[in-house]
PDB file of C-alpha atoms in Angstrom:
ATOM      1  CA  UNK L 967     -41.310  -9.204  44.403  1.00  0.00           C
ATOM      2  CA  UNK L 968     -38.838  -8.022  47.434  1.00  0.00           C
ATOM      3  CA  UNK L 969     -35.007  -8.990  47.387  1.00  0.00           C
ATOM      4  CA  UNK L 970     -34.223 -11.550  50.077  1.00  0.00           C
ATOM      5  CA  UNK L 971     -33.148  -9.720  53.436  1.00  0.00           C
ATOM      6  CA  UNK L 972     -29.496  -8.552  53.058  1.00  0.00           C
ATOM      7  CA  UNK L 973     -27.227 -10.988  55.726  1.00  0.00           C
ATOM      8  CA  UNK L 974     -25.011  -9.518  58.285  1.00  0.00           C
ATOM      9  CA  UNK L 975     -21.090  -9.937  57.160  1.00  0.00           C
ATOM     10  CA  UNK L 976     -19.656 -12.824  59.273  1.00  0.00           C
ATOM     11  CA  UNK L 977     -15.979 -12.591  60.796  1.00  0.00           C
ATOM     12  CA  UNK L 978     -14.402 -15.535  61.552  1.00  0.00           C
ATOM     13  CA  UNK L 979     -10.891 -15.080  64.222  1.00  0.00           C
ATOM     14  CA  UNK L 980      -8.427 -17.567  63.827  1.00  0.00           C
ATOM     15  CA  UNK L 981      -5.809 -18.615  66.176  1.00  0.00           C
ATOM     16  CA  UNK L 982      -3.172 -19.703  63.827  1.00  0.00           C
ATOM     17  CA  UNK L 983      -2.721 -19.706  59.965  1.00  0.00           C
ATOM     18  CA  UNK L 984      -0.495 -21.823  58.388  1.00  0.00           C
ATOM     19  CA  UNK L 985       0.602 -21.762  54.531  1.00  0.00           C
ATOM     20  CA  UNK L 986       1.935 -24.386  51.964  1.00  0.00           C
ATOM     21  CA  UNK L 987       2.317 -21.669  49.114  1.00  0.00           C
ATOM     22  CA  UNK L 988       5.562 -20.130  48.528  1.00  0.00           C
ATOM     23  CA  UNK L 989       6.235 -16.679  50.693  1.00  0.00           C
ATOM     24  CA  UNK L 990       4.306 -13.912  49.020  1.00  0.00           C
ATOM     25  CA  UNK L 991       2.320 -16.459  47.356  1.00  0.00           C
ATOM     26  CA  UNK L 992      -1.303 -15.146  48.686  1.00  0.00           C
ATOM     27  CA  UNK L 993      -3.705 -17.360  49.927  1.00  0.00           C
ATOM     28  CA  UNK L 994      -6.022 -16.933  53.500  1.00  0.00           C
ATOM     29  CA  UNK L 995      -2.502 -16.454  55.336  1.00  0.00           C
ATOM     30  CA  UNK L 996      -1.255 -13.211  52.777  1.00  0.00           C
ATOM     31  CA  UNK L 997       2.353 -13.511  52.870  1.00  0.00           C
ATOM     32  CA  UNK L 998       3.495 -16.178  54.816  1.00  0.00           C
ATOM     33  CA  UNK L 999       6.210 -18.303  54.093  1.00  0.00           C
ATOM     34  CA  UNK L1000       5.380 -21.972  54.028  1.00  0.00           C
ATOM     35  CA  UNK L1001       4.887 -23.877  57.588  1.00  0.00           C
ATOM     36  CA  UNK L1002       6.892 -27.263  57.611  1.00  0.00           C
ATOM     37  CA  UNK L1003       5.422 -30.667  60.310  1.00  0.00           C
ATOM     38  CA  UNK L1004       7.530 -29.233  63.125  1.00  0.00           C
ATOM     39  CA  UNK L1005       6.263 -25.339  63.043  1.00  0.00           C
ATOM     40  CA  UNK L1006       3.150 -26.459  63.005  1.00  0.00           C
ATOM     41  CA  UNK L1007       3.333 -29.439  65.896  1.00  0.00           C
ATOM     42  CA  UNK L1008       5.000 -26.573  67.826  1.00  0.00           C
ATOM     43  CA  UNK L1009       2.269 -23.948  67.608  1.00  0.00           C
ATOM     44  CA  UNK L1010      -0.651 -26.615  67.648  1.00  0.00           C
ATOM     45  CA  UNK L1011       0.272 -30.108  69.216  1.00  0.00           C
ATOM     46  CA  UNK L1012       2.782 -29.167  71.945  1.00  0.00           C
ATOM     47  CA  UNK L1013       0.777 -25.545  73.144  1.00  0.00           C
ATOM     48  CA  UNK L1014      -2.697 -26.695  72.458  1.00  0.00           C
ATOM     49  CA  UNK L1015      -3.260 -30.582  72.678  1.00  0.00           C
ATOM     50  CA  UNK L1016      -0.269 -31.587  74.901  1.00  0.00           C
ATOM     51  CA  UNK L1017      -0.110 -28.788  77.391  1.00  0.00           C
ATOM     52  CA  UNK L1018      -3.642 -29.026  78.111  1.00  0.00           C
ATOM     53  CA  UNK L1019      -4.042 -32.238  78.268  1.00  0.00           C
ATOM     54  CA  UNK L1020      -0.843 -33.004  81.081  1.00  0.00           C
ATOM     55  CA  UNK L1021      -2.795 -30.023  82.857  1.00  0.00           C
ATOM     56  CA  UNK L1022      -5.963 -32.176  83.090  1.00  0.00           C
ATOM     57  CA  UNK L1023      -7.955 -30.997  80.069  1.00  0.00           C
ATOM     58  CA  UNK L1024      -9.258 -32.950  77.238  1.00  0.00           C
ATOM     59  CA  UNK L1025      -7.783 -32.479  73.931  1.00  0.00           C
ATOM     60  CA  UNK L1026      -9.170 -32.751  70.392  1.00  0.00           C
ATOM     61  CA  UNK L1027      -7.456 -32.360  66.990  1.00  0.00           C
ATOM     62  CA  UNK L1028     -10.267 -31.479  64.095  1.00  0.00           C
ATOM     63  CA  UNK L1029      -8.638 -31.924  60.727  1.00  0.00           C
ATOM     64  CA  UNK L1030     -11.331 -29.826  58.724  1.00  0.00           C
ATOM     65  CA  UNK L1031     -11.016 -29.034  55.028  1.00  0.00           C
ATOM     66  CA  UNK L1032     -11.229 -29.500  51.206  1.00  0.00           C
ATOM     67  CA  UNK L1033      -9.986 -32.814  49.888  1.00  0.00           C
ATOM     68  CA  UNK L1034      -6.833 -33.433  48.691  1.00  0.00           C
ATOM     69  CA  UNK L1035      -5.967 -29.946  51.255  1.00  0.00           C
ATOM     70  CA  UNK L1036      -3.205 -31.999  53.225  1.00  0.00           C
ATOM     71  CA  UNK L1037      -5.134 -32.692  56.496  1.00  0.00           C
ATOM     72  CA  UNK L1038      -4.108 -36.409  56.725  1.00  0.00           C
ATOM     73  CA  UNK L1039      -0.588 -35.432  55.894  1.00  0.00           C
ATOM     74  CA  UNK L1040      -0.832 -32.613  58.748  1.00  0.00           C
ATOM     75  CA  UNK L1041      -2.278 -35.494  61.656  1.00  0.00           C
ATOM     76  CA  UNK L1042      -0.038 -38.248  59.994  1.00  0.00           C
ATOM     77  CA  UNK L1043       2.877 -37.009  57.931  1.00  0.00           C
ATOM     78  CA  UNK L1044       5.064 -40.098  56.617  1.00  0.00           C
ATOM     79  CA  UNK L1045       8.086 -41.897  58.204  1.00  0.00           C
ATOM     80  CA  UNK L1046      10.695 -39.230  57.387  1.00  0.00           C
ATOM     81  CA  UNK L1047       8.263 -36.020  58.390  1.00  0.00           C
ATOM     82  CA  UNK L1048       5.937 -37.390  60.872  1.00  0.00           C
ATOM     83  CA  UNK L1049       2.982 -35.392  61.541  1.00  0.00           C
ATOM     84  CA  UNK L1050       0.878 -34.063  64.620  1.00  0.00           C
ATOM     85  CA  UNK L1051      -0.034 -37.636  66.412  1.00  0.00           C
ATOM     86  CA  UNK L1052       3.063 -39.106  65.917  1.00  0.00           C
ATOM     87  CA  UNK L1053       5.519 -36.286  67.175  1.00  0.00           C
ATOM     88  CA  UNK L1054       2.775 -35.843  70.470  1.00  0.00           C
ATOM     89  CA  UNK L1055       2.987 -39.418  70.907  1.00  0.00           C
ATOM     90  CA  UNK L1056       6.753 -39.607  70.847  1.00  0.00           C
ATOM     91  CA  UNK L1057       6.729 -36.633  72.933  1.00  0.00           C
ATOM     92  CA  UNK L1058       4.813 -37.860  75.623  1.00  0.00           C
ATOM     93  CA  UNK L1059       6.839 -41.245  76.344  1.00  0.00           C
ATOM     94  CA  UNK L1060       9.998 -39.030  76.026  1.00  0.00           C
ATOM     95  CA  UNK L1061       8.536 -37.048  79.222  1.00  0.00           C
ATOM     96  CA  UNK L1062       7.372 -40.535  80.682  1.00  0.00           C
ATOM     97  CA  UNK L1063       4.041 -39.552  81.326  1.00  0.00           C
TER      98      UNK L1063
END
């Protein structure tokens, strides 16, 4: 009997991390404090899927993660904290694009 071939490690680069825990809480972002609708629509919807896409490019949000992790809540927020879509949606008719 031979031991399965050992696998290379794998790094993964991310471009952004955002956190819901409390600052110094741990997590995959270490010590972050918590991101709120509008730091992350700043850092994501307005750079990423706005700009590019009033320069000509084609945008695409992918909400990927465990259930219950807040992704809807992140592309849809609620009335009083909209999310991604709705604040690059009010966005672009405020620019009258």
């Amino acid at each position: 009997l031979a031991a399965p071939p050992k696998e290379e490690e794998k790094v993964f680069t991310f471009d952004h991390c955002f956190s819901s825990l409390a600052a110094g809480g741990g997590g995959a972002c270490g010590s972050a404090a918590p991101a709120d609708q509008q730091q992350v629509y700043d850092a994501i919807g307005k750079e990423y899927l706005l700009g590019s896409a009033l320069a000509g490019y084609n945008s695409c949000l992918f909400a990927y993660g465990q259930t219950g992790s807040g992704k809807t809540h992140t592309v849809l927020g609620h009335q009083r904290d909209p999310g991604i879509v709705p604040r690059l949606t009010s966005e672009l008719f405020e620019r009258g694009v």
